CSV table of C-alpha atoms in Angstrom, one decimal:
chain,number,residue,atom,x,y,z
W,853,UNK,CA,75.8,-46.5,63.8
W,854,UNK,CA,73.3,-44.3,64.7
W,855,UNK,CA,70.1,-46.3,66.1
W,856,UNK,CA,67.0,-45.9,63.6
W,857,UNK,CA,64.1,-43.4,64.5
W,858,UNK,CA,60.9,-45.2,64.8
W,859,UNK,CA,58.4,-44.5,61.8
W,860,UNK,CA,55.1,-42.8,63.4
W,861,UNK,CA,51.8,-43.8,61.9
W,862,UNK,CA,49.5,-41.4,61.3
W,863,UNK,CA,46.1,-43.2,63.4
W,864,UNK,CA,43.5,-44.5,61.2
W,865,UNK,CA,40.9,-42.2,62.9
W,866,UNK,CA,42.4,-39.4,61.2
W,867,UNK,CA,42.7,-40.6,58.2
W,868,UNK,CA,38.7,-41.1,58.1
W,869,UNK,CA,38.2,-38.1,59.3
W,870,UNK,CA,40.0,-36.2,56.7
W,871,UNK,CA,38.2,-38.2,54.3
W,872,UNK,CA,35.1,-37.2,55.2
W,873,UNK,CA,35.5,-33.9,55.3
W,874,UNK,CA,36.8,-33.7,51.6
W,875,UNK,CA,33.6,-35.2,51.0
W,876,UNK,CA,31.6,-33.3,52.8
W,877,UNK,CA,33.2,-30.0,50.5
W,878,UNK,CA,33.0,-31.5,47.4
W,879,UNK,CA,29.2,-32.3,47.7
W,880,UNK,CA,28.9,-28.6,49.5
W,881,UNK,CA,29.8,-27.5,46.3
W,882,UNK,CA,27.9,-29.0,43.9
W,883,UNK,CA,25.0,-28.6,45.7
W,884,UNK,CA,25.8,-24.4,45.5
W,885,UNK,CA,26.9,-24.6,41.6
W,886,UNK,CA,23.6,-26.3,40.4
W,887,UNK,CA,21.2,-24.1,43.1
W,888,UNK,CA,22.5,-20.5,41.8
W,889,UNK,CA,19.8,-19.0,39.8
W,890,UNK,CA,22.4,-17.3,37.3
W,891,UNK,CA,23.8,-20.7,36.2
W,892,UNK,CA,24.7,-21.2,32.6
W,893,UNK,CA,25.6,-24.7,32.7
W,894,UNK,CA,24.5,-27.6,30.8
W,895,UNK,CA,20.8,-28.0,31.9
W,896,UNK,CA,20.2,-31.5,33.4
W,897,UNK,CA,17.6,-34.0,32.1
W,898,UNK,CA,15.8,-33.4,35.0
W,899,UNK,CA,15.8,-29.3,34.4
W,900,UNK,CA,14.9,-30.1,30.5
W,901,UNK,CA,11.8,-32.1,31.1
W,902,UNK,CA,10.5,-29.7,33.0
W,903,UNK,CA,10.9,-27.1,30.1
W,904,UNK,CA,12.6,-24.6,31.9
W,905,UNK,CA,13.8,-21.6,29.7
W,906,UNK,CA,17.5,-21.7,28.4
W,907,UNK,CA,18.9,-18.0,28.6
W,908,UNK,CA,20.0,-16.9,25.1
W,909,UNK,CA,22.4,-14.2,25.5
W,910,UNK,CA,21.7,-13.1,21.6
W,911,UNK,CA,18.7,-9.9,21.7
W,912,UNK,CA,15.5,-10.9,20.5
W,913,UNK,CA,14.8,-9.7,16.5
W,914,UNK,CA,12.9,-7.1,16.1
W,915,UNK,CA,9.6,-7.2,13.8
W,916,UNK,CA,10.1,-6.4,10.0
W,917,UNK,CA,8.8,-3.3,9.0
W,918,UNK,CA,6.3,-3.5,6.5
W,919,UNK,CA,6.9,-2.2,3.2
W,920,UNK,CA,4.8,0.6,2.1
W,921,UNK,CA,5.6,-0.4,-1.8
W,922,UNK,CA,4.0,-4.2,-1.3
W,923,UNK,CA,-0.3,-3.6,-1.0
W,924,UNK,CA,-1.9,-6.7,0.5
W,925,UNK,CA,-5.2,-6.7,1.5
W,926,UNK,CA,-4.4,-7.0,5.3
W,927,UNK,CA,-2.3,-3.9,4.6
W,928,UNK,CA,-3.5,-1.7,1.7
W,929,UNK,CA,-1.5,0.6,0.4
W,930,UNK,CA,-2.5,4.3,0.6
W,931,UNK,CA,-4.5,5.6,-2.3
W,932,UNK,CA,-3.0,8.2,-4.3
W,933,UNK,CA,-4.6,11.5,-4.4
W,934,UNK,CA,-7.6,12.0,-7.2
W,935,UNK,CA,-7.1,15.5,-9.0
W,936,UNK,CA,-9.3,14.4,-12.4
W,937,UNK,CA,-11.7,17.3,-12.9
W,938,UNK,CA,-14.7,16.3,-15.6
W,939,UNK,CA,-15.8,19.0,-18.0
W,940,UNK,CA,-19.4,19.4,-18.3
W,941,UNK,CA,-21.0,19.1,-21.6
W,942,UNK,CA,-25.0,20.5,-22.6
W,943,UNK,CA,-27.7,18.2,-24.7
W,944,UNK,CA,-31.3,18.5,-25.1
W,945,UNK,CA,-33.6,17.9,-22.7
W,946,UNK,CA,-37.2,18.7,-23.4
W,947,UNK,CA,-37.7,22.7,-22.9
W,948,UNK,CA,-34.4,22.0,-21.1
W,949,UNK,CA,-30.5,21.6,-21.3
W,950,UNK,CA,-28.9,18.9,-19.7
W,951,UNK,CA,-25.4,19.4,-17.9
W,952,UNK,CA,-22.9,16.1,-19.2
W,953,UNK,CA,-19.9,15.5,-17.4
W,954,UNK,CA,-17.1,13.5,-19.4
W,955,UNK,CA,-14.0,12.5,-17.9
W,956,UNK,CA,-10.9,15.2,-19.0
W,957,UNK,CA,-8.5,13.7,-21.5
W,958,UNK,CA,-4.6,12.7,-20.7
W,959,UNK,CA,-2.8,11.9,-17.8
W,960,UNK,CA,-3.9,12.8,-14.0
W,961,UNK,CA,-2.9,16.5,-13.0
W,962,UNK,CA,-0.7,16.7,-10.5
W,963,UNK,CA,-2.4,19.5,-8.4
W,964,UNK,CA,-5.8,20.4,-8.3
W,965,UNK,CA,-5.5,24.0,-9.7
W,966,UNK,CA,-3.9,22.6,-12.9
W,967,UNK,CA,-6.5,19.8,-13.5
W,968,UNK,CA,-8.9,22.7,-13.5
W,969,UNK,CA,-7.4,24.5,-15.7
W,970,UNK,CA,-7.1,21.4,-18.1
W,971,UNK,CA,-10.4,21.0,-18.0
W,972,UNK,CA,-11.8,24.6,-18.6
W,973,UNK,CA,-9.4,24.3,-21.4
W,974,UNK,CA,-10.7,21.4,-22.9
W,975,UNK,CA,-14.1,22.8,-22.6
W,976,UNK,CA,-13.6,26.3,-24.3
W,977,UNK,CA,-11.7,23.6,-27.1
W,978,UNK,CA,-15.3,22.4,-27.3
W,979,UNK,CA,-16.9,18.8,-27.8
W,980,UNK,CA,-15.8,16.4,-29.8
W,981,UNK,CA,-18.8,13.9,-28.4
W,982,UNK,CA,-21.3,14.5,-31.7
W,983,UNK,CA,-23.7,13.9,-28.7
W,984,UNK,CA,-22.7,16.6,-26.8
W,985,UNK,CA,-22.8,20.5,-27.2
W,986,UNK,CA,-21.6,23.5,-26.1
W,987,UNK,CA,-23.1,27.3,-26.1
W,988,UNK,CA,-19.6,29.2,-25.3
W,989,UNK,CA,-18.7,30.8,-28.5
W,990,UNK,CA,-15.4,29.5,-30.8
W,991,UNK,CA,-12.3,31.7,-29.7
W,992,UNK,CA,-13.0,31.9,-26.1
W,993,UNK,CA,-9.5,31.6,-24.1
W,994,UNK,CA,-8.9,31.1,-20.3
W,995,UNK,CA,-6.9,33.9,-19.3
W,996,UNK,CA,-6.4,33.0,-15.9
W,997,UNK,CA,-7.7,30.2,-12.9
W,998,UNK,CA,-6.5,30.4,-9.6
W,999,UNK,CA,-7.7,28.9,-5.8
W,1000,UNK,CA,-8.1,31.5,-3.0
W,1001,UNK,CA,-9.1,31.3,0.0
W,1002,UNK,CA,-12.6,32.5,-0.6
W,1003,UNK,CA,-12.7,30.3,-4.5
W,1004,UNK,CA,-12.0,29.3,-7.4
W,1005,UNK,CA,-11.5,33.0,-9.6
W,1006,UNK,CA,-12.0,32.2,-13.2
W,1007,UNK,CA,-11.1,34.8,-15.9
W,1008,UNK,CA,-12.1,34.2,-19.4
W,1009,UNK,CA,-11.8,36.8,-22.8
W,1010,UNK,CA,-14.4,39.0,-23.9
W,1011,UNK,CA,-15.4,36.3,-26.7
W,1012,UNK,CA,-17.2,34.6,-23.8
W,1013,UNK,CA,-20.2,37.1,-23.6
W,1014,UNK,CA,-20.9,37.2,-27.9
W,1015,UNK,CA,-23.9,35.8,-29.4
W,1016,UNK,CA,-27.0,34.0,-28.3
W,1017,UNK,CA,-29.7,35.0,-25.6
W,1018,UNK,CA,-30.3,34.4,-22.1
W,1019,UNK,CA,-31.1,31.2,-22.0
W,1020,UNK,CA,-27.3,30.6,-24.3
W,1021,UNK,CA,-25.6,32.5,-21.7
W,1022,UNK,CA,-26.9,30.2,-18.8
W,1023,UNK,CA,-26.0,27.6,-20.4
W,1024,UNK,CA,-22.4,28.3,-20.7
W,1025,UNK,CA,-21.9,29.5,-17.0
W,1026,UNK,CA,-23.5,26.3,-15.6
W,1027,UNK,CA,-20.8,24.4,-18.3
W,1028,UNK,CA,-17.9,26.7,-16.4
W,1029,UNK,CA,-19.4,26.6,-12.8
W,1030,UNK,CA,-19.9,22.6,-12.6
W,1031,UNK,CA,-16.7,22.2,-14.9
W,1032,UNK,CA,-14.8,23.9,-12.5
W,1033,UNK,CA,-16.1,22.6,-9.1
W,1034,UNK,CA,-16.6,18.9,-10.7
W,1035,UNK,CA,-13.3,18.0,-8.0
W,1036,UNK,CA,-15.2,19.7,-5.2
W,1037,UNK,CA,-18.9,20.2,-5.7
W,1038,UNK,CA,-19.1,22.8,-3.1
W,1039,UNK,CA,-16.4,24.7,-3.9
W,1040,UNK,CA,-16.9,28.6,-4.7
W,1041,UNK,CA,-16.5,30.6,-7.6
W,1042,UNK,CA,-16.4,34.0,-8.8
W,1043,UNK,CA,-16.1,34.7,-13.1
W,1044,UNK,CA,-14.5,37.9,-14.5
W,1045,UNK,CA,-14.2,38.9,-18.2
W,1046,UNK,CA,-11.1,40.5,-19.0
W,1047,UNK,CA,-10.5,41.1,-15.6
W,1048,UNK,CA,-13.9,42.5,-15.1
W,1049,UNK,CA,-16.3,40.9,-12.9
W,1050,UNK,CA,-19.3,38.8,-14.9
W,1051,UNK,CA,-22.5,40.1,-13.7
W,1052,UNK,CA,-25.2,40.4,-15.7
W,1053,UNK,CA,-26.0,37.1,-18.3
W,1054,UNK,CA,-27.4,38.1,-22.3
W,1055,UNK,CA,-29.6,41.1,-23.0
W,1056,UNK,CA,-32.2,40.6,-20.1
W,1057,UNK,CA,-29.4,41.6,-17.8
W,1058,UNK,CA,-30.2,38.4,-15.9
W,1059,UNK,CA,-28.1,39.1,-12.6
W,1060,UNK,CA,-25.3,36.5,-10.7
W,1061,UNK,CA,-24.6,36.3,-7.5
W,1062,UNK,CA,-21.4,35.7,-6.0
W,1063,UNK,CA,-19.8,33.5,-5.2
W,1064,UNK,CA,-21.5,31.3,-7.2
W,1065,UNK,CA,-22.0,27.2,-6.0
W,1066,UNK,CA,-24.1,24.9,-8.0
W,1067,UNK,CA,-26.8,25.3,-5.3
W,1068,UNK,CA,-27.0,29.0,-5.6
W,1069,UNK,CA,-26.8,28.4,-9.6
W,1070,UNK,CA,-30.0,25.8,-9.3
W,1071,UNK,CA,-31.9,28.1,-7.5
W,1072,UNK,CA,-31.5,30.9,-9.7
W,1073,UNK,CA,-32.2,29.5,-12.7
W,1074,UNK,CA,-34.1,26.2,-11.9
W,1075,UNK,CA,-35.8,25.8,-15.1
W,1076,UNK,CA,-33.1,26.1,-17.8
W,1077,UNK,CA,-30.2,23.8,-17.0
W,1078,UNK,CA,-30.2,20.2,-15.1
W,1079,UNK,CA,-28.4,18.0,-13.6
C-alpha cells in the first residue's frame, strides 16, 4: 500500500482575506450602480422624498389645437364678412327731402359688387314702405354696376332722366349715390345713361362732378337733400 498524502489546509488568513475582498467588490459596486446619473432603477425612499423627477421615456403631448368652428369668449370666432348694402329711400322734410336707408331684402350677398347691384335693383323696384318715396321714374333698369379701380361705374336706361325738375332729378342721384356707397361711404362713383356719361341734372342743366362721393354731393347741392 501506498502511504497516504497528507491533506494541506488552506491557512485561515487566507480565507479572510478572500472574504474581504469579495466584500469589498460587491459594495464597490453598489455604490457605482445607485451614483450613475443615467440610472433607471427603482427610485429609493430616500430619492422619492426628496421629489426627484422620474424620467418618462414617453414624449410629452402636445397642446390641442383649438378649433376654429367652437366661438368662446376667450377665443371668438372670426366674424364673417358684411356685404349688406341699404337702399336709400326720400320723405319730406320741410322745404327739404330726407335720404332713408332701409336694410336690402333677402339673404347676405356674397361679394360686395353683387349686394350693390341688389340693392340698386331693389331701389329702381321702388318702395313698398307707404312712408317712403322715390323720384326715379317707373321702368328704370340697371344696365350695368361694376368696381374699378377708380369707382363704383353705374349705368342705368334712358327712363332714368324723364319727368320732373331739378330738384326731382337731385333727388334720385342722391337715392343712387348713397344707395350705392351705403357699404363704403367713401367710395367713388361715376353714373352713365345708356352708356353715356350723366352730366347735367333736369332742365336747368344743373352740372355733376365726377367722381361723385356723398361729400362732393352735400356740397353741391346742400339745400335740397339730407342726411
Amino acid at each position: 500500500m501506498q502511504d497516504q498524502q497528507p491533506r494541506r489546509s488552506i491557512p485561515l488568513a487566507v480565507v479572510a482575506g478572500v472574504s474581504a475582498l469579495a466584500i469589498g467588490v460587491g459594495s464597490a459596486i453598489a455604490w457605482w450602480t445607485t451614483h450613475q446619473p443615467n440610472n433607471i432603477g427603482p427610485k429609493t425612499t430616500q430619492q422619492a422624498q426628496q421629489g426627484q423627477p422620474n424620467e418618462d421615456p414617453r414624449p410629452p403631448a402636445l397642446p390641442a389645437t383649438p378649433d376654429a368652428s367652437k366661438a368662446s369668449p376667450a377665443n371668438p370666432a372670426p366674424a364673417p364678412a358684411d356685404h349688406s348694402p341699404q337702399v336709400y329711400w326720400l320723405k319730406p322734410a320741410g322745404d327739404r327731402l330726407q335720404l332713408v336707408p332701409t336694410p336690402i331684402q333677402g339673404t347676405v350677398p356674397s361679394s360686395l359688387e353683387i349686394g350693390m347691384q341688389a340693392a340698386l335693383n331693389q331701389l329702381l323696384a321702388g318702395p313698398v314702405n307707404p312712408d317712403t318715396s322715390t323720384t326715379i321714374p317707373a321702368g328704370t333698369t340697371l344696365r350695368s354696376v361694376t368696381v374699378k379701380p377708380d369707382g363704383v361705374h353705374i349705368d342705368l336706361s334712358p327712363e332714368f332722366k324723364k319727368g320732373g325738375g331739378s330738384a326731382s332729378m337731385i333727388g334720385r342721384v342722391a337715392q343712387v349715390i348713397y344707395t350705392a356707397t351705403s357699404s363704403d361711404p367713401d367710395a367713388k362713383v361715376w353714373l352713365s345713361i345708356a352708356g353715356k356719361p350723366l352730366e347735367t341734372l333736369g332742365g336747368e342743366g344743373l352740372m355733376l362732378n365726377y367722381p361723385i362721393t356723398r361729400e362732393q354731393f352735400q356740397k353741391d347741392f346742400p339745400q335740397q337733400v339730407v342726411q
